XYZ file of C-alpha atoms in Angstrom:
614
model
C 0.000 0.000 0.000
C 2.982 2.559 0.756
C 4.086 2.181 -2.884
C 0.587 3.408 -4.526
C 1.125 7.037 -4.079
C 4.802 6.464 -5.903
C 3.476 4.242 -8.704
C 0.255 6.872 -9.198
C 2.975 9.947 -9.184
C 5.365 7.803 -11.798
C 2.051 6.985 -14.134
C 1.054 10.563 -13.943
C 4.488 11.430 -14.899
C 4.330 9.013 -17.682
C 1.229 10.517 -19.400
C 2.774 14.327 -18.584
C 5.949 12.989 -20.955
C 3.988 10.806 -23.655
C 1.283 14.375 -24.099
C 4.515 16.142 -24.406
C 5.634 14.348 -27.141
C 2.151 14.086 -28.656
C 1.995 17.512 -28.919
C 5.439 17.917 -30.558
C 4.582 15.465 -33.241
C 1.180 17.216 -33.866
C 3.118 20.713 -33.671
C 5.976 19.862 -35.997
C 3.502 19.660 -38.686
C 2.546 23.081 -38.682
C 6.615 24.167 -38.138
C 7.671 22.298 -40.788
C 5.210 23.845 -43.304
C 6.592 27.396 -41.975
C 10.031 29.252 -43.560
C 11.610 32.542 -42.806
C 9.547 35.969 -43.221
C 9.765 39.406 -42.943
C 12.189 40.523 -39.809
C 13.810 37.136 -40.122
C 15.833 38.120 -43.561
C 16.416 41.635 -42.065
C 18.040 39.983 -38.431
C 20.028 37.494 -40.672
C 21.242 40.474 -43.041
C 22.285 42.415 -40.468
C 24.331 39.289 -38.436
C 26.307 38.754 -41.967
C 26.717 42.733 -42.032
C 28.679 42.947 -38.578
C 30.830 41.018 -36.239
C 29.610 39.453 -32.644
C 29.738 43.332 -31.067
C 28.707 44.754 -27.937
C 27.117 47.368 -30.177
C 25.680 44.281 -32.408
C 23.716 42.440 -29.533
C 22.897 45.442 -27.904
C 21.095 47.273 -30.208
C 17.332 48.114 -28.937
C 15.200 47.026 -31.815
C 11.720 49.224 -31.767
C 11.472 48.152 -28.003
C 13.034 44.783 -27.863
C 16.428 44.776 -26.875
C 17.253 41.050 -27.341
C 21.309 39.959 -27.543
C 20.663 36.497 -27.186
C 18.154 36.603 -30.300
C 20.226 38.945 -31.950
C 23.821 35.816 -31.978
C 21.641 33.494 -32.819
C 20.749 35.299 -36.004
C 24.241 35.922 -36.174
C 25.182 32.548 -36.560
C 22.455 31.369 -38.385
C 24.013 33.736 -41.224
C 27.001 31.638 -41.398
C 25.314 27.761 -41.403
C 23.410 28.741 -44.406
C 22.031 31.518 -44.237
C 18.100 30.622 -44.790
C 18.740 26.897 -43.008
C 14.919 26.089 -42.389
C 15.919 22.623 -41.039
C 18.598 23.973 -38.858
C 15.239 26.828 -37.358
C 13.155 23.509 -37.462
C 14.717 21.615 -35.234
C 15.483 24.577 -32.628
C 12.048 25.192 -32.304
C 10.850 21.611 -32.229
C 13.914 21.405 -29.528
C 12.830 24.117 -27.271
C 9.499 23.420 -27.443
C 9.920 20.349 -25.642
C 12.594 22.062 -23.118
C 9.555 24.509 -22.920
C 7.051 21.237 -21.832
C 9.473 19.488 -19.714
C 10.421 23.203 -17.452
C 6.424 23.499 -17.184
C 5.938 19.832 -15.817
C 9.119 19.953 -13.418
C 7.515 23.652 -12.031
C 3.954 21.853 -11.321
C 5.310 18.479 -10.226
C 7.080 20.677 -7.664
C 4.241 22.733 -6.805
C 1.214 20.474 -6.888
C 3.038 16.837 -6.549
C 2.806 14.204 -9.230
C -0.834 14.018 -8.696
C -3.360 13.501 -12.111
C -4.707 17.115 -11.764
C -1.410 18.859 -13.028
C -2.404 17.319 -16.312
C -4.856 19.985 -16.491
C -2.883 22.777 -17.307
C -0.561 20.884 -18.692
C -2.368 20.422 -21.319
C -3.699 23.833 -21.300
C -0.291 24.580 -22.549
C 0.566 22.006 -25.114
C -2.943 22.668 -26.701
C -4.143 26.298 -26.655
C -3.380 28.124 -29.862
C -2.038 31.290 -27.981
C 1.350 30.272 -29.549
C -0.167 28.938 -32.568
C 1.039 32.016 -34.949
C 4.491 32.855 -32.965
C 5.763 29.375 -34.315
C 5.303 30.239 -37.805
C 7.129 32.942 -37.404
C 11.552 32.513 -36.758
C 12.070 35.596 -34.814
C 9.156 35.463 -32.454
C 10.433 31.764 -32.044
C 13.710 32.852 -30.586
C 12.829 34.810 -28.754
C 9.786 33.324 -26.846
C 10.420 30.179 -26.728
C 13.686 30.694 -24.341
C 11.803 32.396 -21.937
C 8.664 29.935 -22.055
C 11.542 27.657 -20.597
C 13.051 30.391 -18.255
C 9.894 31.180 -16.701
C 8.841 27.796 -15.315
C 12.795 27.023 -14.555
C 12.893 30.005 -12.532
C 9.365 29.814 -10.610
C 10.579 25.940 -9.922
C 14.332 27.259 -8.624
C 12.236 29.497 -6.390
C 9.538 27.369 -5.087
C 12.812 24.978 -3.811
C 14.298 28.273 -2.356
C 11.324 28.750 -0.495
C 11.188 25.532 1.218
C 14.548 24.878 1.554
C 15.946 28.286 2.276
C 19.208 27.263 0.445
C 20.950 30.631 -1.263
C 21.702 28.541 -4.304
C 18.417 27.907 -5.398
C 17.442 32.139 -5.277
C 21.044 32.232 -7.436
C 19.227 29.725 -9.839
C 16.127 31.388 -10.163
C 18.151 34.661 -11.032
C 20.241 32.672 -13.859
C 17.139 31.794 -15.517
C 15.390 35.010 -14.633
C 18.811 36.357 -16.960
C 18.539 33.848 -19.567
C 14.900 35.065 -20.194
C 16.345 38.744 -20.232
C 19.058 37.756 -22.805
C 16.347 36.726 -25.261
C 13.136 38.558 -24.160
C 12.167 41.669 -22.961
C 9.652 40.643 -20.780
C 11.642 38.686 -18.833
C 11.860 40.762 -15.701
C 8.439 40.357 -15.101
C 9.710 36.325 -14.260
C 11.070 38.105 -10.807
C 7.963 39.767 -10.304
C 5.967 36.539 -10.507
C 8.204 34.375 -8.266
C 8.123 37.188 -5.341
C 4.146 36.904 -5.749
C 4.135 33.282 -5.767
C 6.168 33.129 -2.729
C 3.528 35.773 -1.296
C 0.647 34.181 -1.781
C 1.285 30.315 -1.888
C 4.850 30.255 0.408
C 4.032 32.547 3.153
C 6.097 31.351 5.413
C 9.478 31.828 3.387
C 10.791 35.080 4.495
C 14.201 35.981 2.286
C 14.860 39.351 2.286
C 18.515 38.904 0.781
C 16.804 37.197 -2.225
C 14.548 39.891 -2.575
C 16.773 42.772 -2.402
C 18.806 40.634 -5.529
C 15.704 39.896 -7.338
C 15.498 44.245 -7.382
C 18.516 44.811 -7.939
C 19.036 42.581 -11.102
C 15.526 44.778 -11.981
C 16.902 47.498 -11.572
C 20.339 46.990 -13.658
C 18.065 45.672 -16.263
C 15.919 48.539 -16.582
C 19.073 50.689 -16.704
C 20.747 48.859 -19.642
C 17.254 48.321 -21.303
C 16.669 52.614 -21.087
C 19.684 53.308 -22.104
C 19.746 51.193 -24.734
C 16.193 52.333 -26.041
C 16.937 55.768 -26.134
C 20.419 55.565 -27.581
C 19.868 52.964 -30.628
C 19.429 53.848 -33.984
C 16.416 52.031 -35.982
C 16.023 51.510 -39.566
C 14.523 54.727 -39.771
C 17.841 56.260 -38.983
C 16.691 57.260 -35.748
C 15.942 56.470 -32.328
C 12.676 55.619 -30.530
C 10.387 58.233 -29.092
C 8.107 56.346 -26.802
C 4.626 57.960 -26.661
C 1.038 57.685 -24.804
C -1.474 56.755 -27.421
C -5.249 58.224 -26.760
C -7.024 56.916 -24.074
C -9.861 55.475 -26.488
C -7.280 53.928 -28.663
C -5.418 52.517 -25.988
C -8.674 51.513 -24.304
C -10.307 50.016 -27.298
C -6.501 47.984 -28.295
C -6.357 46.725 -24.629
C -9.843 45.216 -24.838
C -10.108 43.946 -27.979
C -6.313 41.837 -27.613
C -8.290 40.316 -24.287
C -11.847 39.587 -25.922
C -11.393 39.239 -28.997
C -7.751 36.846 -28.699
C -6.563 36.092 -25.301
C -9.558 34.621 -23.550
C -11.039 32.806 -26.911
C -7.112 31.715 -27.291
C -6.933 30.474 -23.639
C -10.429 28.183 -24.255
C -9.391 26.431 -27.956
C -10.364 29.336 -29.828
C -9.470 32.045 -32.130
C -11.473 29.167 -34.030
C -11.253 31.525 -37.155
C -8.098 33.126 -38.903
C -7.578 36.328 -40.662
C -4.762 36.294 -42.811
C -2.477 39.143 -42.772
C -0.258 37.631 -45.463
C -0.178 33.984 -46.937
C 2.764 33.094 -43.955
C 0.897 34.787 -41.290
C -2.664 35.609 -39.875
C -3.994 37.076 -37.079
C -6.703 35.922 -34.744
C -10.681 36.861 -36.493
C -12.655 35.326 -33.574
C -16.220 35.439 -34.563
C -18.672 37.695 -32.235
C -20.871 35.141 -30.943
C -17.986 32.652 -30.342
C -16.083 35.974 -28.271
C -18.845 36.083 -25.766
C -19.281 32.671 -25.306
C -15.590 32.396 -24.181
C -16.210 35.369 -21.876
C -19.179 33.902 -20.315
C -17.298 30.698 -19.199
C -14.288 32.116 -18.068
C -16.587 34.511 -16.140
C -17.924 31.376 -14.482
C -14.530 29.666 -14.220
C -13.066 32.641 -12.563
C -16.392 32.528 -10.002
C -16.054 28.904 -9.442
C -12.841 29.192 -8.394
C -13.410 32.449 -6.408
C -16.178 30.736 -4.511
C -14.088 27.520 -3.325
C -10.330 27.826 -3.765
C -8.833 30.296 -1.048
C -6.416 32.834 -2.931
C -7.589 31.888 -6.053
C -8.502 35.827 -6.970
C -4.634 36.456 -6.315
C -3.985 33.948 -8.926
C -6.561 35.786 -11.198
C -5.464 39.440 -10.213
C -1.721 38.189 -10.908
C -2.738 36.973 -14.615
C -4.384 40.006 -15.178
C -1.697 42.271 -13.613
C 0.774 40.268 -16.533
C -1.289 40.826 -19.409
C -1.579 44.793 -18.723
C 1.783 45.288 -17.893
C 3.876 42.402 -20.193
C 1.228 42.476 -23.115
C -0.477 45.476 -23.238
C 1.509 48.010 -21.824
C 4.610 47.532 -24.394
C 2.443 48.029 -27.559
C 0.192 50.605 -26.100
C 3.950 52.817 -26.097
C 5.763 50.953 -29.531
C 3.225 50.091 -32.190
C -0.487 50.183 -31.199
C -0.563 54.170 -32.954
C 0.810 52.190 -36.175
C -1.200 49.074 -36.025
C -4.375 50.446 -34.656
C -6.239 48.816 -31.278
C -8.508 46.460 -34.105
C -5.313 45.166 -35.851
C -3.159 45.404 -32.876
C -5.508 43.404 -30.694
C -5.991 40.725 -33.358
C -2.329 39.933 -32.490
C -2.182 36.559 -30.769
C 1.785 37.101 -31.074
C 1.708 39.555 -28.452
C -0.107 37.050 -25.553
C 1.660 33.660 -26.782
C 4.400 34.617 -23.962
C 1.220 34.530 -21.540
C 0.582 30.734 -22.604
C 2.947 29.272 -19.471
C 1.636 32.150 -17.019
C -1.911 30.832 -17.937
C -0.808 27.309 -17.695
C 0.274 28.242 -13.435
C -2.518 30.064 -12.612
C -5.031 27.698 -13.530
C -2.996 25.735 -11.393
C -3.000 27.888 -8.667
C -6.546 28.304 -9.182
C -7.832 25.232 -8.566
C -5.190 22.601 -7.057
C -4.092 23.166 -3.550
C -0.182 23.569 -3.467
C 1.951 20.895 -1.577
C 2.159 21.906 1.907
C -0.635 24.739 2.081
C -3.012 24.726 5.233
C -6.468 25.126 4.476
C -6.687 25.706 0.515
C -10.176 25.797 0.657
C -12.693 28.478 1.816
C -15.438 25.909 1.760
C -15.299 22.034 1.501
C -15.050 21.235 -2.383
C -16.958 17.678 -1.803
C -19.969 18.185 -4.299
C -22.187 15.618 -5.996
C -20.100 13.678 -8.511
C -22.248 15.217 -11.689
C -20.923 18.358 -10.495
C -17.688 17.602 -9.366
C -16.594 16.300 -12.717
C -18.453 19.162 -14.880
C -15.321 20.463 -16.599
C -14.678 17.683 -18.145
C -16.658 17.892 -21.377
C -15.586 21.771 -20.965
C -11.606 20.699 -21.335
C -12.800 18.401 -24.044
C -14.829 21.014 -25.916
C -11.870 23.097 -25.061
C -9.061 20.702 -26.484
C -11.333 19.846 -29.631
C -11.447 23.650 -30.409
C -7.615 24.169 -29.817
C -7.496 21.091 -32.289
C -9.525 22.583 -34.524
C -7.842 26.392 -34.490
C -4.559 24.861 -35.330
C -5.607 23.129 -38.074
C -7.143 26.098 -39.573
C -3.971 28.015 -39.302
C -2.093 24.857 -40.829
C -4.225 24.897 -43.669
C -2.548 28.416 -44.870
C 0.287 28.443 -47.340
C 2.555 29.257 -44.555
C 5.999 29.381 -46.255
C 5.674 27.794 -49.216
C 5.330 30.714 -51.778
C 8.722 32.711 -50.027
C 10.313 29.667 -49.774
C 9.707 28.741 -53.059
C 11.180 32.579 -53.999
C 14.414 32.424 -52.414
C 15.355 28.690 -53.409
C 14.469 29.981 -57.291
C 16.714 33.076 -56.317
C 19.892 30.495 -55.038
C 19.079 29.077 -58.223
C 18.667 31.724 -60.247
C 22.343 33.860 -58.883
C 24.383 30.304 -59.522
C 23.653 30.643 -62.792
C 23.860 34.231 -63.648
C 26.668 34.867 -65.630
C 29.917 36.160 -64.507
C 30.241 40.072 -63.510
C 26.411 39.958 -64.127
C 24.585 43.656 -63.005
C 21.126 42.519 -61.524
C 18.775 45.543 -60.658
C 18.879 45.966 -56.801
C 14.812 46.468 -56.469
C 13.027 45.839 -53.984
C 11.919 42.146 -53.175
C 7.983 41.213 -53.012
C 6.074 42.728 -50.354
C 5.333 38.937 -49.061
C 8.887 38.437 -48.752
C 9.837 41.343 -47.121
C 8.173 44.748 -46.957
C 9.640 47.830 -48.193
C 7.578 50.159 -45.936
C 8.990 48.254 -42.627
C 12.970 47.738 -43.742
C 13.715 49.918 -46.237
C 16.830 48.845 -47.839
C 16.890 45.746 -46.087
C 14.046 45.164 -48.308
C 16.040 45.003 -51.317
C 17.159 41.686 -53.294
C 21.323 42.507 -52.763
C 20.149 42.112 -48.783
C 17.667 38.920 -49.156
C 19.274 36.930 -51.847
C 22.908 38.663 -51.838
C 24.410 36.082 -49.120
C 23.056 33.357 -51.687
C 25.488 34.156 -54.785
C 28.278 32.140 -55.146
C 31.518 33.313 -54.463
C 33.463 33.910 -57.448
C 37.252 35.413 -57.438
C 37.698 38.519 -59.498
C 33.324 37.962 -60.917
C 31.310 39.029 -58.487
C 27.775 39.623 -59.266
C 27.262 43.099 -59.232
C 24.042 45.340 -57.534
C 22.740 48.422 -58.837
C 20.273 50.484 -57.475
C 19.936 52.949 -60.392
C 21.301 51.744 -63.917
C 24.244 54.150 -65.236
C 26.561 54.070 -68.196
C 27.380 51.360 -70.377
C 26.375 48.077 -68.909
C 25.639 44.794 -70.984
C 22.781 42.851 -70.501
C 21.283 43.993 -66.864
C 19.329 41.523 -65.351
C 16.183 41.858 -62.794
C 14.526 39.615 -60.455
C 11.209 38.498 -61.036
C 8.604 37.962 -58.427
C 8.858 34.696 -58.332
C 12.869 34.918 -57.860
C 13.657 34.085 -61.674
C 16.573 36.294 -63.104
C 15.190 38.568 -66.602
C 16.399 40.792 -68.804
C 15.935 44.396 -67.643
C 13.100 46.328 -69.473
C 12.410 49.752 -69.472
C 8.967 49.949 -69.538
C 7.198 53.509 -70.395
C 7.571 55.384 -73.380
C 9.796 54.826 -76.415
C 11.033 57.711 -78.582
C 11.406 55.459 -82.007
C 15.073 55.302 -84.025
C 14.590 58.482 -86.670
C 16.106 56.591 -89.990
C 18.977 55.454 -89.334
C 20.859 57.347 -85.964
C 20.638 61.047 -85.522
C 24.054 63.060 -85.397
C 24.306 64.117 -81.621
C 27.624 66.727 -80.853
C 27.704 69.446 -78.148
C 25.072 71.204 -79.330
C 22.191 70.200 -77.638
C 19.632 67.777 -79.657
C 15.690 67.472 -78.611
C 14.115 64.208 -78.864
C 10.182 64.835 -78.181
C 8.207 62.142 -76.115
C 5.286 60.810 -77.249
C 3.453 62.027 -74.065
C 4.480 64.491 -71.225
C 6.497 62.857 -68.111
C 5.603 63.548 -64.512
C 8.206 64.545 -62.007
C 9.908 61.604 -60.475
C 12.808 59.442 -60.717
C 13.316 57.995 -64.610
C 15.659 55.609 -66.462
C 17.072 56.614 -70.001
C 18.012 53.744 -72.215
C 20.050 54.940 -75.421
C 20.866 52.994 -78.039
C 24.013 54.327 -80.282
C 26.290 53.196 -82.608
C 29.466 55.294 -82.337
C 32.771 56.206 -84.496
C 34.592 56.542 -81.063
C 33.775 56.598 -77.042
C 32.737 59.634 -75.563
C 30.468 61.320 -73.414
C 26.758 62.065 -73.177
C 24.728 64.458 -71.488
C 21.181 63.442 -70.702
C 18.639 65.682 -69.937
C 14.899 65.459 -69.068
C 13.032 68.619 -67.863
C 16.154 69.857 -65.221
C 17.516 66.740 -64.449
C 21.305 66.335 -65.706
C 23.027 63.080 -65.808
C 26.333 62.527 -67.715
C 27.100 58.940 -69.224
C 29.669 57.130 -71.252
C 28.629 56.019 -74.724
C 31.193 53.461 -76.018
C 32.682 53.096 -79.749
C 30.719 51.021 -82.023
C 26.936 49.562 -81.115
C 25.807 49.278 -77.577
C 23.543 51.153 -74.697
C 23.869 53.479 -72.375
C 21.708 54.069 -69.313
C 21.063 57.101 -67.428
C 18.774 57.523 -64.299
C 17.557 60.995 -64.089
C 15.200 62.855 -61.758
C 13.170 64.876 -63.821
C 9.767 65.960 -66.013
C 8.989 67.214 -69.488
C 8.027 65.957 -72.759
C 11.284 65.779 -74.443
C 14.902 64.331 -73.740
C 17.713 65.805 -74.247
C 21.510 64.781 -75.515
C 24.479 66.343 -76.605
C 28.078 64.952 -76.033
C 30.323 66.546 -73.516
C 33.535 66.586 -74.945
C 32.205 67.761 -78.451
C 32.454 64.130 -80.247
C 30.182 63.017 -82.492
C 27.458 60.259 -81.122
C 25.344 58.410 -83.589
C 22.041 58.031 -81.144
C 19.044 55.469 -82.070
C 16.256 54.563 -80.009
C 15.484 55.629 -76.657
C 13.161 54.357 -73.885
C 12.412 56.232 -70.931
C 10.895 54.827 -68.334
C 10.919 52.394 -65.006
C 13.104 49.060 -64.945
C 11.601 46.436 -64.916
C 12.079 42.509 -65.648
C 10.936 41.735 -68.905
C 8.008 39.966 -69.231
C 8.651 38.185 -72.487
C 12.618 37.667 -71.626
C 14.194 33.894 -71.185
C 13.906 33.869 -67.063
C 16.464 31.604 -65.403
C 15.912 29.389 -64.482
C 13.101 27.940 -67.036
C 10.369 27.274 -63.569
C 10.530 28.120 -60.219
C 11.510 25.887 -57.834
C 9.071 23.814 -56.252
C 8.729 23.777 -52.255
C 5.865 20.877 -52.059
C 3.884 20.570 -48.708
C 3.960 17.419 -47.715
């Protein structure tokens, strides 16, 4: 009989390790179907751009400072650059350290009793984290602290009983591993002073406290500095600022209604896409206020029989204002708007573990505590088992959400881009000039990164090396320069186009010298940025002049037939050309316009590469 409660805890322990792995089977098939996106070129472009710096890892980016995130970018530059595998099996690899930190921290505070299993599974199952593992950045930098967290709580909860000094020392070195990769991570020595409040009372350990502030405080000294002194894409540095009341209001409710309660019970049930890699929770109305109403009356239940359980409540609420909330309110939520912004399950994934304790809190008596309950919790069996078919409507819905987000083309398309691009650059021929435009807005998008945006910064680290022929990026297309080549959207290489109007060869060439010659347009030119393409066929090399409307830009023009380009800012309804060092050009056509890929030009390769789902 003495061995029963050690065979129960080992089967309990059993099932906690054999869901674990469930779950990583069943969540491995929605990572593997996900690729790189968005910040996750711009972090890997900047790692290849600069050495394993102080200045590097420390660089506040738009309110995250994140070193940890920041080397591991770093060095996933230089194993491949874009090595999907490599980010595949990371993420598979700290999701389980993520599981096994979360079982350890309720084994210690509950015992290896069948009710931990509860939110246990809470976590393995609830789509809160759903869209941050489609996504490599948000990966790397949540996931570490979804293993901190629990690893830190656990080192304190040992602390507390024990009174040991080496166990508050642990719980700081994982409270610092969260900071090194997450910027919410101070809040992990917020939680573990409240857990010790509420559910340890009698551990008094000041010294621990006063080290628990002061790594705080240090923190939030590096972290200000930091903000205030790093430069952003922008080429400037952040200016934190109040939204309006309403806005921040309306954002605040709407991320809690509308995606972190229907998360927390199976839902957002319905997905808005954003992009074909990435959506954002669309939780339908009725659906909303369904999943208020029961956690309404989970929140009572609990409140009405489990003593401290609206500590447990107040402290989940206290995280998601300050950790969730409060950090977009200031960054992004003026950008995004509070509708967009509190569709966002990527902002309340973190919250997923925090959830996972509370519930815990709320409803299992803690190893050790006197009197747990405010009133005896011996009901009539139909009621004492009622949440049953709620965790089972609860788990079907998670199961359901999940799949829904699965069912998106996740990475396939960008994939599918930058393999053609590989492709496409080991073929290019030597000392080829490929047009350095800007990449698709699925890839990356302009109006976010800016240069880092551009297809020298996405699929540059992808050409070959090649001694004394280097593929060669240019912005704007000047001078004599055979054969440019652009990228298509779909990451073929073209011939460059100009596409917008032609000004037709008159005969055979027309005589250009100093003098000034006036080529009319077939239709007036607004003001903006153009590209001149002139053909010529020349007794000797000289120099051209182009003009259009004000806008000057000189050019060589080589002996014999070729083109020239010339990229000039400018408007009018003529071009004009005269040499500059009083030579004799023969000029034919011209084309003035935007490049472009040509649509009818041999891509290479032949197809795009094919990135099946399987």
């Amino acid at each position: 009989m003495g061995t029963r409660p050690r065979e129960r805890g080992e089967i309990v322990l059993a099932a906690a390790i054999v869901m674990i792995v469930v779950q990583l089977v069943w969540k491995f098939d929605l990572v593997r179907r996900t690729y790189f996106r968005q910040d996750d070129f711009t972090f890997i472009a900047r790692g290849l751009e600069r050495e394993l710096t102080w200045d590097y890892l420390m660089r506040v980016d738009y309110g995250h400072l994140m070193p940890g995130p920041f080397a591991v970018h770093w060095a996933m530059g230089r194993l491949g650059v874009y090595n999907d595998v490599l980010a595949h099996a990371i993420t598979i690899g700290l999701q389980a350290a993520a599981g096994l930190a979360l079982l350890w921290l309720l084994k210690l505070l509950f015992g290896a009793r069948p009710a931990i299993l509860v939110p246990l599974a809470l976590y393995l199952l609830t789509p809160l984290t759903t869209s941050s593992l489609s996504w490599w950045a948000v990966v790397i930098e949540t996931l570490p602290y979804q293993i901190a967290l629990p690893m830190a709580l656990g080192s304190q909860v040992l602390y507390a009983r024990t009174g040991r000094f080496r166990h508050a020392l642990a719980t700081v070195a994982w409270a610092v591993l969260g900071m090194v990769f997450y910027v919410k991570a101070p809040f992990i020595l917020v939680l573990a002073f409240l857990l010790t409040l509420g559910w340890l009372p009698r551990a008094r350990r000041r010294p621990a406290w006063l080290l628990y502030l002061a790594v705080i405080a240090v923190y939030a000294a590096v972290f200000f500095r930091q903000l205030f002194t790093s430069v952003q894409l922008t080429n400037d540095t952040v200016r934190p600022a109040l939204p309006d009341p309403a806005v921040a209001a309306s954002f605040a409710w709407r991320l809690l209604s509308g995606s972190f309660v229907p998360a927390a019970l199976g839902g957002p049930w319905r997905w808005h896409p954003i992009t074909e890699d990435y959506a954002l929770a669309a939780t339908p109305p009725p659906l909303m206020w369904a999943a208020l109403g029961v956690a309404a009356v989970a929140v009572a239940v609990s409140l009405a029989y489990r003593r401290r359980a609206w500590l447990a409540w107040l402290t989940l609420l206290a995280y998601f204002v300050l950790a969730d909330v409060v950090p977009v309110m200031i960054g992004r939520v003026v950008q995004l708007g509070p509708d967009l912004g509190g569709m966002e399950l990527r902002y309340v994934s973190s919250s997923a573990v925090v959830l996972a304790v509370v519930v815990g809190l709320a409803f299992i008596p803690v190893q050790g505590e006197e009197r747990p309950w405010l009133r005896p919790p011996a009901t009539p069996p139909l009621l004492r088992h009622a949440w049953i078919p709620l965790a089972a409507v609860v788990a079907a819905g998670s199961v359901w959400s999940v799949a829904a987000y699965t069912r998106l083309p996740l990475g396939e398309h960008v994939k599918s881009y930058v393999e053609t691009g590989r492709l496409a650059l080991q073929r290019a021929p030597a000392r080829a000039v490929i047009l350095d435009a800007h990449v698709p807005n699925r890839v990356v998008e302009p109006q976010f990164f800016y240069d880092y945006a551009r297809v020298s910064k996405v699929l540059g680290p992808l050409a070959p090396e090649r001694p004394g022929d280097p593929v060669r990026w240019a912005r704007r297309l000047t001078g004599t320069l055979t054969n440019p080549l652009a990228f298509d959207t779909e990451g073929r290489l073209r011939p460059v186009e100009i596409q917008g109007l032609t000004i037709p060869q008159r005969g055979g060439c027309t005589p250009v010298s100093g003098r000034g010659v006036r080529f009319p347009l077939p239709l007036p030119m607004p003001h903006r940025e153009w590209t001149v393409q002139i053909g010529y066929l020349n007794p000797a090399a000289t120099r051209l002049a182009v003009e259009l409307g004000g806008g000057l830009e000189l050019v060589p023009a080589g002996k014999d037939f070729g083109w020239t380009f010339a990229t000039v800012t400018g408007s009018g309804a003529e071009v004009t050309l005269r040499t500059v060092d009083g030579r004799t050009a023969c000029v034919g056509e011209i084309k003035v316009g935007v490049p472009r890929p040509a649509e009818h030009g041999t891509p290479t390769p032949l197809q795009p590469v094919a990135t099946t789902r399987h």
